[in-house]
PDB file of C-alpha atoms in Angstrom:
ATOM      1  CA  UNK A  62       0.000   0.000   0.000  1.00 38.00           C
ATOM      2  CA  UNK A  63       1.145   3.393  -0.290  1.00 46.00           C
ATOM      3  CA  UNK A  64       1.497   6.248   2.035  1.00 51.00           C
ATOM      4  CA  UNK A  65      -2.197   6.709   1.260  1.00 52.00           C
ATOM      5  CA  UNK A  66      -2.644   3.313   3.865  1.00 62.00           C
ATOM      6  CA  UNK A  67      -5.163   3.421   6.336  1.00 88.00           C
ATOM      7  CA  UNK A  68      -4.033   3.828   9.555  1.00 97.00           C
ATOM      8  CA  UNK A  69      -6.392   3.335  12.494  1.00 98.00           C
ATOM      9  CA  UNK A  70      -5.571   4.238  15.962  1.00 98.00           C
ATOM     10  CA  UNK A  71      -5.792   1.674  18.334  1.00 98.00           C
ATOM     11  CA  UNK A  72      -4.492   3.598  21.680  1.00 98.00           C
ATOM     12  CA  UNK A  73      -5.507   5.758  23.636  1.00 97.00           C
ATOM     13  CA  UNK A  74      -8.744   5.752  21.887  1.00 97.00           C
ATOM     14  CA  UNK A  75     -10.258   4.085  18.695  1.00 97.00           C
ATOM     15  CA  UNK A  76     -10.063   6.422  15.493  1.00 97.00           C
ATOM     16  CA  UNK A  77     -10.438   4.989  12.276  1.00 97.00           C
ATOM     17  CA  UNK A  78      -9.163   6.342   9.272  1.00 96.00           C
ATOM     18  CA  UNK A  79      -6.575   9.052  10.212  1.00 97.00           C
ATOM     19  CA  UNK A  80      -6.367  12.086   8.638  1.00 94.00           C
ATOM     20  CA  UNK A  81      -2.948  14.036   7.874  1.00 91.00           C
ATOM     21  CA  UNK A  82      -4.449  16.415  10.777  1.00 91.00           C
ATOM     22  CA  UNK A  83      -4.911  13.882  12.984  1.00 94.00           C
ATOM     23  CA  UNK A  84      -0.902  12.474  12.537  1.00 94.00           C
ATOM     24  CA  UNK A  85      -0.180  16.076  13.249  1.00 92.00           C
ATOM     25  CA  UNK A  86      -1.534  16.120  16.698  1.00 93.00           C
ATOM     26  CA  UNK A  87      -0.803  12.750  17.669  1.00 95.00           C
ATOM     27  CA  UNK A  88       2.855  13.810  16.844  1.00 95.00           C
ATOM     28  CA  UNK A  89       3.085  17.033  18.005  1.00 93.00           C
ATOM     29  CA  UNK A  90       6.196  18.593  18.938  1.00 93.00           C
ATOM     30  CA  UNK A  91       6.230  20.272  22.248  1.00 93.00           C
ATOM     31  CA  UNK A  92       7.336  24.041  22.743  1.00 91.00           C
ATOM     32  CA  UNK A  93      10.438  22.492  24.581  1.00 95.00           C
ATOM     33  CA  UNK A  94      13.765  21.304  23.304  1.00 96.00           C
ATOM     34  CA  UNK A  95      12.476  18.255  22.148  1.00 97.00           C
ATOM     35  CA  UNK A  96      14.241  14.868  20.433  1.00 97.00           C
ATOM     36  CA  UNK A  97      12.362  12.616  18.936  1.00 97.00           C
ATOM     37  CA  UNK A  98      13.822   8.847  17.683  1.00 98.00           C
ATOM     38  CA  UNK A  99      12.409   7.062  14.764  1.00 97.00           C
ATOM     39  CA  UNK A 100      12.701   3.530  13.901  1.00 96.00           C
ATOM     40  CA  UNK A 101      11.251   0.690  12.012  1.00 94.00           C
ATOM     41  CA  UNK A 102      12.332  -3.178  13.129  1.00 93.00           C
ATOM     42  CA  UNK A 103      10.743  -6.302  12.506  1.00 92.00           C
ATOM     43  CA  UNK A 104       8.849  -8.302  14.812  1.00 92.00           C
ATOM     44  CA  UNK A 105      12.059 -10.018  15.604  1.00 88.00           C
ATOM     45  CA  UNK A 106      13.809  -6.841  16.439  1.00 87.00           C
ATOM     46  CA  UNK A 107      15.804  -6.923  13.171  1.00 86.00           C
ATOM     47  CA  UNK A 108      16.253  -3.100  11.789  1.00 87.00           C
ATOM     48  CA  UNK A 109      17.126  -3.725   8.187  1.00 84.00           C
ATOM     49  CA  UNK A 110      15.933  -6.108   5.785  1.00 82.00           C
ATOM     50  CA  UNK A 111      17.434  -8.749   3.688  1.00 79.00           C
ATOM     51  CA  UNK A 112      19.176  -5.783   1.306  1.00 78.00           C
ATOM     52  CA  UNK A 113      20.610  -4.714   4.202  1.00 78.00           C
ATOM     53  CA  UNK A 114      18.250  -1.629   4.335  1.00 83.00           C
ATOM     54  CA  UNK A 115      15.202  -0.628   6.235  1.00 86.00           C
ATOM     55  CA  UNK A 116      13.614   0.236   3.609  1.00 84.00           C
ATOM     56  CA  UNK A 117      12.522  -3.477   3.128  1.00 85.00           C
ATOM     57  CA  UNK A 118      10.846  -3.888   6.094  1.00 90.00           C
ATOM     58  CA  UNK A 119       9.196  -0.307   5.876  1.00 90.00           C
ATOM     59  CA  UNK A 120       5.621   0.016   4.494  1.00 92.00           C
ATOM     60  CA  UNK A 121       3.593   2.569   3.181  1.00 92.00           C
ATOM     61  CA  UNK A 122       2.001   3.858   6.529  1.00 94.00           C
ATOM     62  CA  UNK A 123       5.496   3.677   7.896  1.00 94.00           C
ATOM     63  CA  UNK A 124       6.958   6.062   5.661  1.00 93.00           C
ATOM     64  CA  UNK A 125       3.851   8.145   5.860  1.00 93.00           C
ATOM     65  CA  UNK A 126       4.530   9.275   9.646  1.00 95.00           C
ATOM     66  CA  UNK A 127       8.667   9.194   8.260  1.00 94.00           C
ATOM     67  CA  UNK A 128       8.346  11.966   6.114  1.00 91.00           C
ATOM     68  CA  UNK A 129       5.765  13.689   8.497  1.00 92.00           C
ATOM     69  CA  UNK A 130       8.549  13.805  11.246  1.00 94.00           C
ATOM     70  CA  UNK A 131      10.768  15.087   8.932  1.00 93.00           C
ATOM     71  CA  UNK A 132       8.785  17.572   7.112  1.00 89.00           C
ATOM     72  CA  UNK A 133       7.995  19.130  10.694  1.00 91.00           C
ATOM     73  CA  UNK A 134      11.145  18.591  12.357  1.00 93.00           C
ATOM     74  CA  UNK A 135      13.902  20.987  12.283  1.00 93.00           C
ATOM     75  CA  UNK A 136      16.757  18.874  12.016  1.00 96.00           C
ATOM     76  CA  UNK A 137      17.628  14.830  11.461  1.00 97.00           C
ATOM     77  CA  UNK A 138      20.612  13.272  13.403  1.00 98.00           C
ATOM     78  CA  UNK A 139      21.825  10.195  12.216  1.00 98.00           C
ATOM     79  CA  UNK A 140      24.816   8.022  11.836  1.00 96.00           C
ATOM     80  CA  UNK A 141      27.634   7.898   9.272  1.00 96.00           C
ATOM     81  CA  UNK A 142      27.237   4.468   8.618  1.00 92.00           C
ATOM     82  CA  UNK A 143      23.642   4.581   8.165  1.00 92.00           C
ATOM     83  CA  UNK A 144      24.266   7.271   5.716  1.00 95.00           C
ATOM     84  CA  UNK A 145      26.099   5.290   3.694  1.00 93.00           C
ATOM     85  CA  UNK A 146      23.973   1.960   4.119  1.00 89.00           C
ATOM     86  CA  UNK A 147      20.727   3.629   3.466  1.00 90.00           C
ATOM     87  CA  UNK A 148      22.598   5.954   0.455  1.00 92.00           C
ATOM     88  CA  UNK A 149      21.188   9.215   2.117  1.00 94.00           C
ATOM     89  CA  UNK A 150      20.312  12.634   0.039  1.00 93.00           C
ATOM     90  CA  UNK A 151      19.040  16.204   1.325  1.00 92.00           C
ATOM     91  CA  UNK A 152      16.111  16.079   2.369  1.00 87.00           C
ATOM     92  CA  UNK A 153      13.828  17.606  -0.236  1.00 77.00           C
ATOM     93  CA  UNK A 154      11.641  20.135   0.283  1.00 65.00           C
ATOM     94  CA  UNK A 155       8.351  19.143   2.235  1.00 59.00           C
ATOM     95  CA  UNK A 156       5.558  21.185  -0.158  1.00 61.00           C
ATOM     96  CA  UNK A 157       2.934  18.923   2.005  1.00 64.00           C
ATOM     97  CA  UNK A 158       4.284  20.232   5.438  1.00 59.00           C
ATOM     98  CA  UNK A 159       4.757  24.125   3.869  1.00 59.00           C
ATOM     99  CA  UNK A 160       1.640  25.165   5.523  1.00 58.00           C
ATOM    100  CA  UNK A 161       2.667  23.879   8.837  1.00 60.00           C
ATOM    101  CA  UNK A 162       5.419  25.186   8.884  1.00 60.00           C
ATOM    102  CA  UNK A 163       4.585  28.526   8.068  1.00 53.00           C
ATOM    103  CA  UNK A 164       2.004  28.615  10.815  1.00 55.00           C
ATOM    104  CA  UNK A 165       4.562  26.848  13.519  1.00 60.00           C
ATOM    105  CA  UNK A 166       7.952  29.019  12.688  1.00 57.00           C
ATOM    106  CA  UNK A 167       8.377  32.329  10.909  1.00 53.00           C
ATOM    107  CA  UNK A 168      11.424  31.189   8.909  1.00 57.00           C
ATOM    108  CA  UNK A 169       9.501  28.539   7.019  1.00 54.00           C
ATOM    109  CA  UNK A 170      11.753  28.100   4.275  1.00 56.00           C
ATOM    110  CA  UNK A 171      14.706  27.450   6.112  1.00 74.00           C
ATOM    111  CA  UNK A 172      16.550  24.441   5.262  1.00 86.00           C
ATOM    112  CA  UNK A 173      16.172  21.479   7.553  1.00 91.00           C
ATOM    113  CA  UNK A 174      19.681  19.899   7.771  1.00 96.00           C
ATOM    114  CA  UNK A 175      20.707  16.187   8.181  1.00 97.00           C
ATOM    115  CA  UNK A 176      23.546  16.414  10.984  1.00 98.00           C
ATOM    116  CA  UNK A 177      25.918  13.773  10.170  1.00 98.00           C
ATOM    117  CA  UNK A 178      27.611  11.951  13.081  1.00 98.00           C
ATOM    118  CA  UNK A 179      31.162  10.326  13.031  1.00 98.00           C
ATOM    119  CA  UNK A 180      34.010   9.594  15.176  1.00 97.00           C
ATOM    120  CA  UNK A 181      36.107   8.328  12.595  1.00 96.00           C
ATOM    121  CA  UNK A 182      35.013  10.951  10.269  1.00 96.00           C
ATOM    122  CA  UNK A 183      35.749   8.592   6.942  1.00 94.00           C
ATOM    123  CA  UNK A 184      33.530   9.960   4.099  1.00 95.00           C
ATOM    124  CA  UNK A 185      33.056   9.222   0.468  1.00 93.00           C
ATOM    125  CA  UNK A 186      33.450  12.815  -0.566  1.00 93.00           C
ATOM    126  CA  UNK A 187      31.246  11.652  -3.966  1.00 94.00           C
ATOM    127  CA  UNK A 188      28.327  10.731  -1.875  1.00 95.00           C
ATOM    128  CA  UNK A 189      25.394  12.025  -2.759  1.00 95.00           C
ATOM    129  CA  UNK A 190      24.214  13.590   0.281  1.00 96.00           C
ATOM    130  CA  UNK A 191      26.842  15.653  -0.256  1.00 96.00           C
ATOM    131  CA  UNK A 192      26.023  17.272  -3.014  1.00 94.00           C
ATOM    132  CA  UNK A 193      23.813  19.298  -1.696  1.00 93.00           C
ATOM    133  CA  UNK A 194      23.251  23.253  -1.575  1.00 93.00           C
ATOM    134  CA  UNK A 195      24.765  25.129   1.897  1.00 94.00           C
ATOM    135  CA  UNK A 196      22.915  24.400   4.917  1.00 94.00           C
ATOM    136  CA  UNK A 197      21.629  21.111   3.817  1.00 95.00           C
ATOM    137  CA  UNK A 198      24.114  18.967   5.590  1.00 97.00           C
ATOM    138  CA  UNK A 199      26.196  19.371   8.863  1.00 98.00           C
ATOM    139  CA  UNK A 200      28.702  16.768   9.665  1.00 98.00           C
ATOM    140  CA  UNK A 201      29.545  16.573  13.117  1.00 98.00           C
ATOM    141  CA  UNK A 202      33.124  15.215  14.093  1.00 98.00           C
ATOM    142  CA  UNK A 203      35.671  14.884  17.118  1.00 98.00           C
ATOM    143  CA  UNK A 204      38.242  17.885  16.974  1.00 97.00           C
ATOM    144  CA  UNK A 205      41.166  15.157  16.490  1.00 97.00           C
ATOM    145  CA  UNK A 206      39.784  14.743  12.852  1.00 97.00           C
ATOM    146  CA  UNK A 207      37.443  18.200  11.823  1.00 98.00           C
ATOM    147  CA  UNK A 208      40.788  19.364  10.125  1.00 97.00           C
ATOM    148  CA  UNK A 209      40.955  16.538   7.747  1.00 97.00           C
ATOM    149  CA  UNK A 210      37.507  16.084   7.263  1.00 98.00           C
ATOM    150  CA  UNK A 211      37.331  19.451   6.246  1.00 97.00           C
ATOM    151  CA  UNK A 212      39.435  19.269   3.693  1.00 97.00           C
ATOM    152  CA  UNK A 213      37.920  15.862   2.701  1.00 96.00           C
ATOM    153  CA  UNK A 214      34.510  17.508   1.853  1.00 97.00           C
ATOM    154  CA  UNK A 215      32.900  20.140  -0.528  1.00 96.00           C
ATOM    155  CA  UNK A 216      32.810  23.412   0.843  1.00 95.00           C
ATOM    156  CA  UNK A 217      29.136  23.274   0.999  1.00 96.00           C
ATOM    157  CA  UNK A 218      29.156  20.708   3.717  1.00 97.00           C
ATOM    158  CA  UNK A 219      29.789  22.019   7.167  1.00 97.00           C
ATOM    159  CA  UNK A 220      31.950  20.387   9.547  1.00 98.00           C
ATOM    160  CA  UNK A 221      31.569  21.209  13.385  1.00 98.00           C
ATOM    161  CA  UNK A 222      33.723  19.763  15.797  1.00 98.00           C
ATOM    162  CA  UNK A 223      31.787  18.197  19.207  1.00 97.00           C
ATOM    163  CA  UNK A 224      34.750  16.793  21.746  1.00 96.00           C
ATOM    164  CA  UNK A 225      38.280  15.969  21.472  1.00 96.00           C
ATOM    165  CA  UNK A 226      38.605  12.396  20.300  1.00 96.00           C
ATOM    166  CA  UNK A 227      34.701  11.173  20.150  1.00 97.00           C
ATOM    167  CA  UNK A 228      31.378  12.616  19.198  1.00 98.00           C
ATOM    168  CA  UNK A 229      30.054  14.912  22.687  1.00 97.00           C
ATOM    169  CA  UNK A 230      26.678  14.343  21.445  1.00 97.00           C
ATOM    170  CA  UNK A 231      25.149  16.800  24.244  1.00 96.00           C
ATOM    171  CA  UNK A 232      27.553  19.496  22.807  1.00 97.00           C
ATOM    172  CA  UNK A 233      26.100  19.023  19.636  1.00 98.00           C
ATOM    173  CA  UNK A 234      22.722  19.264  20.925  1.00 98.00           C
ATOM    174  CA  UNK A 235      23.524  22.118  22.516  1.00 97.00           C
ATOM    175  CA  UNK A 236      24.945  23.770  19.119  1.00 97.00           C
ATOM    176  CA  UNK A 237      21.837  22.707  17.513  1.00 97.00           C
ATOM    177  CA  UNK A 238      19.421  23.819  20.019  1.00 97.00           C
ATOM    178  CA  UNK A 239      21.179  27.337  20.129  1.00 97.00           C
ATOM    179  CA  UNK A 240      20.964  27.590  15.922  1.00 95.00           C
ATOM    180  CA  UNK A 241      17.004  27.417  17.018  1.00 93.00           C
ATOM    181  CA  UNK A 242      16.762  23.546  15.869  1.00 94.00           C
ATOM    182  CA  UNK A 243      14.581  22.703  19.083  1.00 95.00           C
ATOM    183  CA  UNK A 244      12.315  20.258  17.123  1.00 95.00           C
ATOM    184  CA  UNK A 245      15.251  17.249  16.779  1.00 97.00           C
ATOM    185  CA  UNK A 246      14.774  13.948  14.966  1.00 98.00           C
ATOM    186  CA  UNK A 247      17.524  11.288  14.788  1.00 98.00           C
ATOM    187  CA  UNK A 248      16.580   8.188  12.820  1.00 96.00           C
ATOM    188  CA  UNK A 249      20.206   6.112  14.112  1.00 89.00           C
ATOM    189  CA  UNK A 250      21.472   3.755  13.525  1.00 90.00           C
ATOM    190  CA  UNK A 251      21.354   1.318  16.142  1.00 92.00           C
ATOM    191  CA  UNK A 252      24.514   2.515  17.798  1.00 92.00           C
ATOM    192  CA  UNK A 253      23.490   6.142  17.519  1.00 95.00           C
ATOM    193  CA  UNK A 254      20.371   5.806  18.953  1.00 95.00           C
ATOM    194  CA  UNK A 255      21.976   3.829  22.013  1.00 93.00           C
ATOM    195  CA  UNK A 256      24.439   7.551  22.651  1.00 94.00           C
ATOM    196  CA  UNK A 257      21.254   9.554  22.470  1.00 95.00           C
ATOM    197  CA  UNK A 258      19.196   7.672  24.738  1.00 93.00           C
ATOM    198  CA  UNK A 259      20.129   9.581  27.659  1.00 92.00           C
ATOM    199  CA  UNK A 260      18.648  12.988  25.912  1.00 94.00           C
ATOM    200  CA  UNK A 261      15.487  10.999  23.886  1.00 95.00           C
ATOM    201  CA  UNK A 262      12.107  12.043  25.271  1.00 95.00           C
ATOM    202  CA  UNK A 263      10.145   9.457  22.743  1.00 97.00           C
ATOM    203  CA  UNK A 264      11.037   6.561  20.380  1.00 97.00           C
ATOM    204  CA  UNK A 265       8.335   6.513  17.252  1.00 98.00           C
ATOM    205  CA  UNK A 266       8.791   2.499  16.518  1.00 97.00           C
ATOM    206  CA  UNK A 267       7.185   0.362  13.501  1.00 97.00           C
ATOM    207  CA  UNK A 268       6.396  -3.073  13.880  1.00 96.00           C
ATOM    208  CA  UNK A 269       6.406  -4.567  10.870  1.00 94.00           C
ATOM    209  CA  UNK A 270       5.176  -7.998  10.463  1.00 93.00           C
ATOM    210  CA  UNK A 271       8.424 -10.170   9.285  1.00 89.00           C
ATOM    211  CA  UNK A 272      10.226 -12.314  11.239  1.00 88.00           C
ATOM    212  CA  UNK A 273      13.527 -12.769   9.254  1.00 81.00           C
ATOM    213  CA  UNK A 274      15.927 -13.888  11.647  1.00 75.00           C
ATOM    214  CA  UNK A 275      19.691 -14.194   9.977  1.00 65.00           C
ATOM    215  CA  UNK A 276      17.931 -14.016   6.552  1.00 57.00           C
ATOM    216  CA  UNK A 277      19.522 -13.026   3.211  1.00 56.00           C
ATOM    217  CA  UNK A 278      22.801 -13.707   4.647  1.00 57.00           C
ATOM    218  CA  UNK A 279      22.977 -11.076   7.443  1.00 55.00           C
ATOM    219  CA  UNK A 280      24.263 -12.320  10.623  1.00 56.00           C
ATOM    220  CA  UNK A 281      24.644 -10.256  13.384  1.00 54.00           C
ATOM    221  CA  UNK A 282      25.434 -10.901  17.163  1.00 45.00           C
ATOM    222  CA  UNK A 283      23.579  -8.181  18.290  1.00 45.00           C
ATOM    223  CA  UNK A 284      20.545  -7.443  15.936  1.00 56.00           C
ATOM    224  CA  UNK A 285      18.206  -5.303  18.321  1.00 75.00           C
ATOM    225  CA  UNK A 286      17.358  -1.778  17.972  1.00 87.00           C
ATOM    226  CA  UNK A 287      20.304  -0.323  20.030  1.00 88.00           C
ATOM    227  CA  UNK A 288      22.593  -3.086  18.445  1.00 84.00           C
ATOM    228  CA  UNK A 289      23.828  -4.802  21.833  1.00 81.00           C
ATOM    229  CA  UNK A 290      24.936  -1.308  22.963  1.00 83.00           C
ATOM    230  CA  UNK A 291      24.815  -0.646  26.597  1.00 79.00           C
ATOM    231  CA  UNK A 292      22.478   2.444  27.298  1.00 81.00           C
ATOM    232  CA  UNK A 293      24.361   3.426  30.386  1.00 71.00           C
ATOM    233  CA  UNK A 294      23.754   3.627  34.330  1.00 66.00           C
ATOM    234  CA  UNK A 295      21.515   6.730  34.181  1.00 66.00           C
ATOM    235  CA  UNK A 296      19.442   5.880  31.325  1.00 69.00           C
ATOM    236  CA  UNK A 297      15.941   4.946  32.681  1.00 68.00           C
ATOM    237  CA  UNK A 298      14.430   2.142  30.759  1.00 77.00           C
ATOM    238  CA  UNK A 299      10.826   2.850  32.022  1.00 86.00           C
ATOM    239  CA  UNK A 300       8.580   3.999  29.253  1.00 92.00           C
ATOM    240  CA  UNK A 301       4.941   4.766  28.841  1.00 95.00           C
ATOM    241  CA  UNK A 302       2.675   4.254  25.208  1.00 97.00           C
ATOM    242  CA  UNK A 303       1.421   7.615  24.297  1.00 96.00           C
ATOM    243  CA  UNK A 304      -0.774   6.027  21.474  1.00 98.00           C
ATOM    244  CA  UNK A 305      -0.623   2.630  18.903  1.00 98.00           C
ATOM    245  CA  UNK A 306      -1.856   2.732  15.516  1.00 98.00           C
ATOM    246  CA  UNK A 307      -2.299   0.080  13.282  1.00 98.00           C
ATOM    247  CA  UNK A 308      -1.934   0.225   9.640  1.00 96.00           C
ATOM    248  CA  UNK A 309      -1.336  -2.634   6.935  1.00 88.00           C
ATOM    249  CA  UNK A 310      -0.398  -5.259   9.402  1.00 94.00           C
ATOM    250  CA  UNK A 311       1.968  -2.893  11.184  1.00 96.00           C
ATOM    251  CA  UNK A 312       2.034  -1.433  14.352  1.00 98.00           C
ATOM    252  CA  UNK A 313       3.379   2.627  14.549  1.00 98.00           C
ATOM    253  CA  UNK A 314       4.207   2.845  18.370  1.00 98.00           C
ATOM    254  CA  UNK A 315       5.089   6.122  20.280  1.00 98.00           C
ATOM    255  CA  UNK A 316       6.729   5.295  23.674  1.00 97.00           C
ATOM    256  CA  UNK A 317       7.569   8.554  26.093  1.00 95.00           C
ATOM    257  CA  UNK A 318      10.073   8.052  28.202  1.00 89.00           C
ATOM    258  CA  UNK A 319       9.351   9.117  31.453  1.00 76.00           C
ATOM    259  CA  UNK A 320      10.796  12.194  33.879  1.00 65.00           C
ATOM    260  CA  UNK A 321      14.331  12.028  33.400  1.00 54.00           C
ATOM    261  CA  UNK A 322      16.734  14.870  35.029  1.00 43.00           C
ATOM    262  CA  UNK A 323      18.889  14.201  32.025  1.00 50.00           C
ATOM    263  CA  UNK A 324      16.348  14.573  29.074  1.00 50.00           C
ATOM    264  CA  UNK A 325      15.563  17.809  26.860  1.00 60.00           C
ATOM    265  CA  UNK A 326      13.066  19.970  27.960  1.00 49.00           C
ATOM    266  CA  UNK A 327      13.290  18.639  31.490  1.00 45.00           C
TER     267      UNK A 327
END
């Protein structure tokens, strides 16, 4: 099905048939600092497909709340490696979100970067997300390798430097949130979205129906959603299911984690 699906909400309340409107207030972004994690794994907890790629376990009412977040969001985090895995591009511009945007933020046409995160800070200067026009793409890197990376890239891509030998990903939060990018999206990988987890106030999560296991030759010791990373001492694992909607045999989850002393917009 396409994004066009049906989507029915099961929690908090039964709705069938949700509009675009509805999707807007069931994910609305709060006034607050806010980051937002979304992710699509299989039943199995498997977060790409047989191609190696999520898009294969995706669906059409998936990617209908994907491009939502990211036509209302004002910047997406993710990870180097699933930038090149997933073959990432600018993010084009949202005509369908235009009005919302005008009506939530005065600077409606301002580009809504992908922040690129690496501690190694090995890029395939050629890729096509980076040929994009200035603003569209922000790679963030340790200080021990900004210099080369800079010189690496096109001079359209900006490089910031967050920490001395890894990624501080609350400095770059804090960078972001003072550019005025309070409505933040990262969409991981696995091993990104294990570092954020201390500063993630909700995880948007498809169920797709699959079970796939090891399938198409992918074997992995760790195949859950934070890839067998630890989330750390003061991460609270308690969460609480803000609503469930089910759409074309999938199931589009938003957990909120609850009161943290170390989250945004706490």
């Amino acid at each position: 099905m396409g994004h066009n699906a049906g989507m029915d909400l099961l929690f908090p309340a039964y709705r069938p048939q949700l509009t675009d409107e509805d999707l807007l207030k069931l994910y609305a972004w709060p006034e607050h600092p806010f980051l937002r994690a979304n992710m699509v794994s299989t039943v199995d907890g498997m977060v790409r497909g047989p191609d190696d790629r999520s898009e294969s376990i995706s669906s059409g009412a998936d990617k209908r709340v994907f491009h939502m977040l990211r036509g209302t969001c004002d910047a997406v985090i993710v990870g180097a490696g699933t930038v090149r895995t997933e073959n990432y591009r600018a993010l084009p511009a949202h005509r369908k979100w235009q009005q919302w945007q005008s009506y939530q933020r005065q600077d409606s046409h301002r580009i809504t970067p992908i922040v690129v995160v690496s501690n190694r800070g090995e890029f395939a200067p050629t890729a096509r997300l980076f040929d994009s026009p200035p603003g569209a793409v922000i790679v963030a890197v340790p200080d021990s390798v900004a210099t080369r990376v800079r010189q690496d890239l096109p001079a359209n891509v900006e490089v910031v430097a967050c920490g001395s030998s890894t990624v501080e990903l609350p400095e770059l939060l804090t960078l972001l949130i003072d550019r005025k990018h309070t409505r933040l999206l990262t969409e991981g990988g696995p091993s990104l979205l294990a570092a954020l987890w201390p500063q993630v106030a909700e995880l948007c999560l498809t169920t797709s129906p699959h079970v796939l296991g090891a399938s198409g030759g992918i074997t992995r010791p760790s195949p859950d959603l934070f890839g067998g990373q630890q989330l750390g001492p003061n991460a609270s694992s308690a969460v609480t299911l803000r609503h469930l909607i089910l759409a074309d045999g999938s199931l589009l989850a938003s957990w909120q984690r609850q009161p943290d002393s170390s989250l945004m917009g706490t």
